[in-house]
Coordinates of N, CA and C in Angstrom, one line a residue:
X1 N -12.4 10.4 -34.5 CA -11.8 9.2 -34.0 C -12.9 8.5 -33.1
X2 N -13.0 7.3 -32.9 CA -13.7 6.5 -32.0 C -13.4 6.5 -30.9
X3 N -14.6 6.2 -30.1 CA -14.3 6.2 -28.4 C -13.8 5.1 -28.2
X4 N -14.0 3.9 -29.2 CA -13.3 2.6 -28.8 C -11.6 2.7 -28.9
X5 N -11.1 3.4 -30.7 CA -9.8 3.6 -30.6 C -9.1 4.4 -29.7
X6 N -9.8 5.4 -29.1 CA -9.0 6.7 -28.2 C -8.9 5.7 -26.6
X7 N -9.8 5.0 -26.0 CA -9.8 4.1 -25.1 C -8.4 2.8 -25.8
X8 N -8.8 2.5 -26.6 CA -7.6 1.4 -26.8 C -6.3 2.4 -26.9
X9 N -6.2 3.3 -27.2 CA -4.7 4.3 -26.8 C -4.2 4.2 -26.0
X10 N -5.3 5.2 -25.2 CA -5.0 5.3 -23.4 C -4.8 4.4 -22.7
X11 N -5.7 3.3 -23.0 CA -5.5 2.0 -21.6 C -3.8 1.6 -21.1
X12 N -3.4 1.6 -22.5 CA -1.6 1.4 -22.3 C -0.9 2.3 -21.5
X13 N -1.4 3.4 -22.2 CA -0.8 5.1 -21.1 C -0.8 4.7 -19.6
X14 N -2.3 4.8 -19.6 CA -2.6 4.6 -18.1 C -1.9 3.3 -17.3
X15 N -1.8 2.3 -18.2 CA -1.1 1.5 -17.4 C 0.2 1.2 -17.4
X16 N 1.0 2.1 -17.8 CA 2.4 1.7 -17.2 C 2.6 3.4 -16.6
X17 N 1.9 3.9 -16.3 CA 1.7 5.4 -15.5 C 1.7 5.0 -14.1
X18 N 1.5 3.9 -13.9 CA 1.6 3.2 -12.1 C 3.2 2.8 -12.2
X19 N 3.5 3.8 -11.3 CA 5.1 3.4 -10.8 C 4.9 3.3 -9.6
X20 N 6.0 2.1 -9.2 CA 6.7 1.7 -7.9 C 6.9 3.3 -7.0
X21 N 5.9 2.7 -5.8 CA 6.3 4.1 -5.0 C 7.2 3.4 -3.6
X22 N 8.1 4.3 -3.4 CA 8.8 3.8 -2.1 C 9.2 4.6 -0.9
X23 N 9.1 4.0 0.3 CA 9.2 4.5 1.6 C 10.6 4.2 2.3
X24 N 10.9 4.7 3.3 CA 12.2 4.0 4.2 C 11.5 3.5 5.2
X25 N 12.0 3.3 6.0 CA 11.3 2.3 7.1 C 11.3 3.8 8.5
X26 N 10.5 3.8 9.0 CA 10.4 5.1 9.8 C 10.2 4.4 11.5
X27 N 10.8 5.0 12.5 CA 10.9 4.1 13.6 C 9.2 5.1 14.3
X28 N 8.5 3.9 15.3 CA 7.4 5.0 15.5 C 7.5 3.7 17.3
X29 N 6.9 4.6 18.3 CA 6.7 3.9 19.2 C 5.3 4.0 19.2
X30 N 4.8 2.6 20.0 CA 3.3 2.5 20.1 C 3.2 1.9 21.8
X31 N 1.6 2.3 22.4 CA 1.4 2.0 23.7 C 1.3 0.8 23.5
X32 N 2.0 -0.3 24.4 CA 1.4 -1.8 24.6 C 0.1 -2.2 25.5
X33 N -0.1 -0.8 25.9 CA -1.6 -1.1 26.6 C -2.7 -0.9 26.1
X34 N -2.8 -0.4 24.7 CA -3.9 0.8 24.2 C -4.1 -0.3 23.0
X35 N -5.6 0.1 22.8 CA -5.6 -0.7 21.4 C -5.4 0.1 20.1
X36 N -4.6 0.2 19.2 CA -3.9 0.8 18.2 C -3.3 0.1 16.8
X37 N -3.1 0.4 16.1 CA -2.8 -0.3 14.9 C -1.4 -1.5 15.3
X38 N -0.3 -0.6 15.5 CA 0.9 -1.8 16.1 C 0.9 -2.8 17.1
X39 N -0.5 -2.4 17.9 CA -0.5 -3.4 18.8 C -1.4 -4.7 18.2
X40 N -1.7 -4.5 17.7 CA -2.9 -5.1 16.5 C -2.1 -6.5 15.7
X41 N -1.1 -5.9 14.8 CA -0.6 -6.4 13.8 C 0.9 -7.4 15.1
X42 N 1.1 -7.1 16.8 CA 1.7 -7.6 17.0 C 1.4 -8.1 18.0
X43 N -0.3 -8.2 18.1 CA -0.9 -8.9 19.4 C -0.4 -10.0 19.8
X44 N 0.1 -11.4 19.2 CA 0.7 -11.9 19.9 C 2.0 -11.8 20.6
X45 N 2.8 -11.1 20.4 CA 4.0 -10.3 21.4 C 3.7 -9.2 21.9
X46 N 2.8 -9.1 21.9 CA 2.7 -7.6 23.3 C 2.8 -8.0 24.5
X47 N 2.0 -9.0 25.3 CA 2.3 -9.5 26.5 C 3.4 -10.0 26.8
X48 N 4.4 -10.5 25.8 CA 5.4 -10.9 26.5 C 6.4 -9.4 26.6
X49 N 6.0 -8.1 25.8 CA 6.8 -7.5 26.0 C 6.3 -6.1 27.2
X50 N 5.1 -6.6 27.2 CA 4.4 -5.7 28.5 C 4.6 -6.5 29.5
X51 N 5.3 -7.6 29.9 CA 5.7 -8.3 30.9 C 7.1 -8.0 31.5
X52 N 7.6 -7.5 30.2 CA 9.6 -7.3 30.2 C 9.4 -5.8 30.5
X53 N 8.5 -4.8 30.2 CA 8.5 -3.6 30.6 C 8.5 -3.2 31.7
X54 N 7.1 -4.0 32.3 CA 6.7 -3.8 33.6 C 7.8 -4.7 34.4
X55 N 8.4 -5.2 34.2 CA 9.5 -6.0 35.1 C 10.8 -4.6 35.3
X56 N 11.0 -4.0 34.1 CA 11.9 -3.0 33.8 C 11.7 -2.2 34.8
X57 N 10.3 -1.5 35.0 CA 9.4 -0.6 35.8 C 9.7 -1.1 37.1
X58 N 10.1 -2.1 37.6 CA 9.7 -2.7 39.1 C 11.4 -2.5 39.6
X59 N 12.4 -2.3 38.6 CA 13.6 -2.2 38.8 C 14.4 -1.0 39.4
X60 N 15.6 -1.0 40.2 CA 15.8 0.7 40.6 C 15.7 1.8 39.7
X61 N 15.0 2.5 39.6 CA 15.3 3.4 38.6 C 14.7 3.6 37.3
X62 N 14.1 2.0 37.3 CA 13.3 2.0 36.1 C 11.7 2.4 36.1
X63 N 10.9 3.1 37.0 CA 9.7 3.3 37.4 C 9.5 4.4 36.2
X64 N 10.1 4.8 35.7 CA 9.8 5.6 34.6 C 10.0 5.6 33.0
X65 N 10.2 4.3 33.0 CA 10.3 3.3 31.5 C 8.5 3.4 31.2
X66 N 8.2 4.1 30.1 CA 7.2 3.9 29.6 C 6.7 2.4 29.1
X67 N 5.3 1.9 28.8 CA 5.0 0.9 28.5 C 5.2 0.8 27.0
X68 N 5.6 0.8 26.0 CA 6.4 1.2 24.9 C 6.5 -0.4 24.4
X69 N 6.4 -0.1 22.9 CA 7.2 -1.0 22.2 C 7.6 -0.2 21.2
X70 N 8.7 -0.4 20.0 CA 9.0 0.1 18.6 C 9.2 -0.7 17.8
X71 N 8.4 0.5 16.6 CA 8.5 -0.5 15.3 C 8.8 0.0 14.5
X72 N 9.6 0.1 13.2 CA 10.0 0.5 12.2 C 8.9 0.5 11.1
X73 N 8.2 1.0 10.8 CA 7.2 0.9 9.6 C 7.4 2.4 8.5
X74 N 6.3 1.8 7.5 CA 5.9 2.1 6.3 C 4.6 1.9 5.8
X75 N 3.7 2.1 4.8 CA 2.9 2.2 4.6 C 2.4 3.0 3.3
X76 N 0.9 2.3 3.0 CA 1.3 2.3 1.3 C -0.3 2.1 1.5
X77 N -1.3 2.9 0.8 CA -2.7 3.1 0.0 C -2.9 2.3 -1.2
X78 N -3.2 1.1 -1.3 CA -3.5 0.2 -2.0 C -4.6 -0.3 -2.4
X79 N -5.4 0.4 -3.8 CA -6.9 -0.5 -4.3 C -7.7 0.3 -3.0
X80 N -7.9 1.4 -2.6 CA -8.7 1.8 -1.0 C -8.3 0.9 0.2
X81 N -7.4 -0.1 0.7 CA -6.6 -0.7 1.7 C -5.4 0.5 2.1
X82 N -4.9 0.1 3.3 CA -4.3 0.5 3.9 C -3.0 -0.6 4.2
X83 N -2.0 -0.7 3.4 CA -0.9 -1.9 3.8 C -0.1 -0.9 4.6
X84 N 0.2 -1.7 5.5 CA 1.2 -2.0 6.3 C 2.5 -2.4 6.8
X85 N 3.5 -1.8 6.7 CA 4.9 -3.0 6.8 C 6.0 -2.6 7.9
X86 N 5.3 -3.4 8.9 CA 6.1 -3.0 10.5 C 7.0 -3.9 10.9
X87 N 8.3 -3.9 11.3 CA 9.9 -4.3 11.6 C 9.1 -4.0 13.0
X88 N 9.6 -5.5 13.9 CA 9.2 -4.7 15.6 C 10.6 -4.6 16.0
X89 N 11.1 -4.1 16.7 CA 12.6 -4.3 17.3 C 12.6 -5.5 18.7
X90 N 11.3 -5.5 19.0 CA 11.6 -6.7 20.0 C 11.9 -8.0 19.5
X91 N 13.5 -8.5 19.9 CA 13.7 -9.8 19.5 C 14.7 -9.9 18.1
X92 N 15.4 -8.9 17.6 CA 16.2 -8.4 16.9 C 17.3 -9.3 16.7
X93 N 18.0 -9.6 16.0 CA 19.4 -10.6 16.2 C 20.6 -9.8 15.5
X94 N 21.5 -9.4 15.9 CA 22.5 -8.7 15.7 C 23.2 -9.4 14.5
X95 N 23.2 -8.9 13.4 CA 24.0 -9.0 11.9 C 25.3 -9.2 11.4
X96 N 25.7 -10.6 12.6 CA 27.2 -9.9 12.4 C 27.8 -8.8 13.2
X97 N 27.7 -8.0 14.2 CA 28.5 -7.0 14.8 C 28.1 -5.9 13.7
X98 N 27.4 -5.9 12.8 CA 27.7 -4.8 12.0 C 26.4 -3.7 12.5
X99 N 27.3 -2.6 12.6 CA 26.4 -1.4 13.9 C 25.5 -1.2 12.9
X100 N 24.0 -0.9 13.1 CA 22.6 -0.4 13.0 C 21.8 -1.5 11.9
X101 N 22.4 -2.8 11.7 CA 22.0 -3.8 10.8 C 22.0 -4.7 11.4
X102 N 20.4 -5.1 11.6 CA 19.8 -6.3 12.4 C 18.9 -7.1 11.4
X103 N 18.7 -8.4 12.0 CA 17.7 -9.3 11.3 C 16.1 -9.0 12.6
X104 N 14.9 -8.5 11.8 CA 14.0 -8.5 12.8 C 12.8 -9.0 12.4
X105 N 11.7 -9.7 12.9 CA 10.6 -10.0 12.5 C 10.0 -8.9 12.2
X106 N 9.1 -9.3 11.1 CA 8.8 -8.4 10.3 C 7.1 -8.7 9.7
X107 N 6.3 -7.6 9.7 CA 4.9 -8.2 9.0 C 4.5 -7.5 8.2
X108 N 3.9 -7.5 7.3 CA 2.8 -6.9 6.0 C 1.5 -7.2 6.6
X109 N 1.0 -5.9 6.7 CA -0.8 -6.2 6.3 C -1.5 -5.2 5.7
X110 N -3.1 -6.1 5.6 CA -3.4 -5.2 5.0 C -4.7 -4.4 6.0
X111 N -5.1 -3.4 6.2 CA -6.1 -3.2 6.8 C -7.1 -1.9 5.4
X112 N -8.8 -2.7 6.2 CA -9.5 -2.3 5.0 C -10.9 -2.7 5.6
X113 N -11.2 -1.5 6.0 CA -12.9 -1.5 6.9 C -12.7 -2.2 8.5
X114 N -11.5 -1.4 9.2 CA -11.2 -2.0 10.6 C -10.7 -4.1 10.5
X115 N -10.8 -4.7 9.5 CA -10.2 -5.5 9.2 C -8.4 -5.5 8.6
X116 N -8.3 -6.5 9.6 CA -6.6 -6.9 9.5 C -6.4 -8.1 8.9
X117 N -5.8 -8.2 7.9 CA -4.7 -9.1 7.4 C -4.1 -9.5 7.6
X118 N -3.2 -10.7 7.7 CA -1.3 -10.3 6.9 C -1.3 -11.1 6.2
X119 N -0.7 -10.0 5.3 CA -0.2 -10.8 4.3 C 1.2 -11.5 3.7
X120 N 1.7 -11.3 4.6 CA 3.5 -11.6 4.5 C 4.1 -11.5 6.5
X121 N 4.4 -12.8 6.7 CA 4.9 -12.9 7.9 C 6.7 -13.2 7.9
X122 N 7.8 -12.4 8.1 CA 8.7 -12.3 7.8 C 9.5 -12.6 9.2
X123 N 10.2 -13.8 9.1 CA 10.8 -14.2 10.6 C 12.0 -13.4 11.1
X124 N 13.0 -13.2 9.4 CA 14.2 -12.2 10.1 C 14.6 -11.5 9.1
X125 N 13.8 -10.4 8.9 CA 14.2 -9.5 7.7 C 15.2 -8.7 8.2
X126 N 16.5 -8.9 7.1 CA 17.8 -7.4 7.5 C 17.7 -6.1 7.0
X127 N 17.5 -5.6 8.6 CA 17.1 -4.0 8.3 C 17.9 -3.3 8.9
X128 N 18.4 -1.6 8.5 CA 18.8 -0.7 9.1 C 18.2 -0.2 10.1
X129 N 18.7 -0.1 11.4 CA 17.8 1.0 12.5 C 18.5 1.8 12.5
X130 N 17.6 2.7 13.0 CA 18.6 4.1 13.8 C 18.0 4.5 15.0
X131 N 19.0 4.9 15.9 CA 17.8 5.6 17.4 C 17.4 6.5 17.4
X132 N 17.9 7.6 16.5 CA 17.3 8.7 15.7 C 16.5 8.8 14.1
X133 N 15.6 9.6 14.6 CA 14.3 9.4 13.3 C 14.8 10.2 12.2
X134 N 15.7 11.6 12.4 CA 16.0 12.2 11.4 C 16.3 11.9 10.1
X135 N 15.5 12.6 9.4 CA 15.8 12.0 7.9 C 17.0 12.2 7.2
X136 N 17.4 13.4 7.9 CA 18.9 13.7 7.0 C 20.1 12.4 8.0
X137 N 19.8 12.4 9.4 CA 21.1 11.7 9.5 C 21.1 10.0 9.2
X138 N 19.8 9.5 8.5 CA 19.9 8.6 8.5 C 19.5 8.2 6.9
X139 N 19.8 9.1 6.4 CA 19.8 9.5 5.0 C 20.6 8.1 3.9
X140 N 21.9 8.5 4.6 CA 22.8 6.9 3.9 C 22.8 6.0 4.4
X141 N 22.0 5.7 5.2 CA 21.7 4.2 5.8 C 20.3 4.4 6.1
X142 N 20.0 2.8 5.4 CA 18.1 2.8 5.6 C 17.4 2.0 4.8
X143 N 16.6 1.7 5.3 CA 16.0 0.1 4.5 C 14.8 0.7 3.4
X144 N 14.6 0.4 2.7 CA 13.6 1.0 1.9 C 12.5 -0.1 1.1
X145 N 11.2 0.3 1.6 CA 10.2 -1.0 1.4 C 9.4 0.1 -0.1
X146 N 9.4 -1.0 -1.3 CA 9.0 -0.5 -2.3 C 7.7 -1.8 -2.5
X147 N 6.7 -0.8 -2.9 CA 5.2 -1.7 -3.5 C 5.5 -0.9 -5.1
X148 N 5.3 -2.2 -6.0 CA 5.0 -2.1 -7.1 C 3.4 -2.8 -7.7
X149 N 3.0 -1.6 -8.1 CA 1.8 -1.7 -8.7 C 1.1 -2.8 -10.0
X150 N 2.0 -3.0 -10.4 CA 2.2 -3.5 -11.6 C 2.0 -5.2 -11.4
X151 N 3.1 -5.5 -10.4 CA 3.0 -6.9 -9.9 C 1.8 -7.2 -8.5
X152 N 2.0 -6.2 -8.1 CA 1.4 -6.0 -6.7 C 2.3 -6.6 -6.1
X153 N 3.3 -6.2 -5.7 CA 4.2 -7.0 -4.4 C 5.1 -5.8 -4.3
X154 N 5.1 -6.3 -2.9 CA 6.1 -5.7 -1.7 C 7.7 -5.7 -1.8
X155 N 8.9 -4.8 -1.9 CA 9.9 -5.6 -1.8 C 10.9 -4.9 -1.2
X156 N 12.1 -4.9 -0.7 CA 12.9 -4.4 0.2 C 14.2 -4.7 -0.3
X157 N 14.8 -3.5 0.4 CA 16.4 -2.7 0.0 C 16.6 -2.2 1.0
X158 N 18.2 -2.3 1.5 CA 18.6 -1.7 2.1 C 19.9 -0.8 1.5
X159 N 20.0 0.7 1.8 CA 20.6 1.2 1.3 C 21.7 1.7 2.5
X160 N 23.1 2.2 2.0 CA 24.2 1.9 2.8 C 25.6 3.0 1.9
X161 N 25.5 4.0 2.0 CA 26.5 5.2 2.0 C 26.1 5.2 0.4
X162 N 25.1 5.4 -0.1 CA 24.4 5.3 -1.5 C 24.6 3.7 -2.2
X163 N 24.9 2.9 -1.9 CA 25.0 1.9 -2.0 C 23.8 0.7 -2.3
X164 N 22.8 0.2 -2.4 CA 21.4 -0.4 -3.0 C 21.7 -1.7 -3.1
X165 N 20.8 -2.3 -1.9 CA 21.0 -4.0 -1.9 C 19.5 -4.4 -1.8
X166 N 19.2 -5.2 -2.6 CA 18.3 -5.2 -2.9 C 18.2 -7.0 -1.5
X167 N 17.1 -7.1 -1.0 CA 16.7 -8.4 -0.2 C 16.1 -9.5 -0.7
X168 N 16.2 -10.4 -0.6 CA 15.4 -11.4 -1.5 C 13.3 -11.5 -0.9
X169 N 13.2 -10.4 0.1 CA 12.2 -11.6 0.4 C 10.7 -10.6 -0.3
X170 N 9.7 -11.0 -0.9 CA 9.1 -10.2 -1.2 C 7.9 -10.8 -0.9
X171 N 6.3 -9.8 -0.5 CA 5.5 -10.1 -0.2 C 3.8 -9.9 -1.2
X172 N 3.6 -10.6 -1.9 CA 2.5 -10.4 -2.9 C 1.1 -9.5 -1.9
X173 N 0.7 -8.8 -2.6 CA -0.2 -7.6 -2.3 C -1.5 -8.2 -3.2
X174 N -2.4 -8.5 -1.8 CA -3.7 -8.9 -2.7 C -4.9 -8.1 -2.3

């Protein structure tokens, strides 16, 4: 058999062998003083939220509020890049009353040789939080950010007592 026909075989194999990989959204805190990846992708809101910290800090009792912010992210190895998809909770807008489902700004990037991106700026994506990170208890409730390879785009689900709702907003991966 030819190297040309055994290559025209494979090429098809190998390309639909790239499936959609998917993550949940994982809550992580980052220093607002330190230079670090979430501070990075949210530099323009850090100071207003290292202003609200340190005001927190100046309050009775509050001298022991860390300088803190949280973000819900994910992340995904793309082409040798590093994407990125961090939910900040500062600035969150309540869903309706409906407990642990907020609308939050939201960013894609991509990072790739200490260069940052974004590639998708998302003003009020609806996501699940939880104030606990466990995986089991937050197992039936959870947003789930899927990259498909195939198209290159970003896309999101929130899931809800096994339940799958898919979001409309999606972010092309270049």
């Amino acid at each position: 058999m030819s190297a040309a026909l055994i290559l025209a075989i494979l090429t098809p194999l190998s390309a639909s062998a790239e499936q959609a990989i998917s993550h949940r959204l994982v809550a992580q805190t980052f220093s607002l003083t330190d230079s670090n990846l979430q501070a990075r992708v949210w530099s323009d809101r850090v100071p207003e939220m290292l202003k609200f910290r340190k005001y927190l800090q100046s309050t009775p009792g509050g001298a022991d509020k860390p300088l803190v912010g949280v973000v819900y992210t994910a992340s995904f190895e793309v082409e040798r890049k590093q994407i990125v998809v961090s939910v900040i909770s500062n600035n969150c807008a309540n869903a309706g009353g409906v407990p642990n489902l907020l609308f939050c700004p939201t960013r894609v990037v991509s990072l790739s040789g200490g260069k940052l991106e974004v590639l998708g700026d998302i003003p009020d994506l609806l996501v699940t939080v939880s104030e606990g990170d466990a995986l089991q208890s937050s197992a039936r409730k959870a947003t789930i950010v899927t990259y498909d390879p195939q198209i290159h785009q970003i896309t999101f689900a929130n899931v809800d007592g096994g339940e799958r709702t898919e979001l409309p907003q999606k972010v092309v991966v270049r």
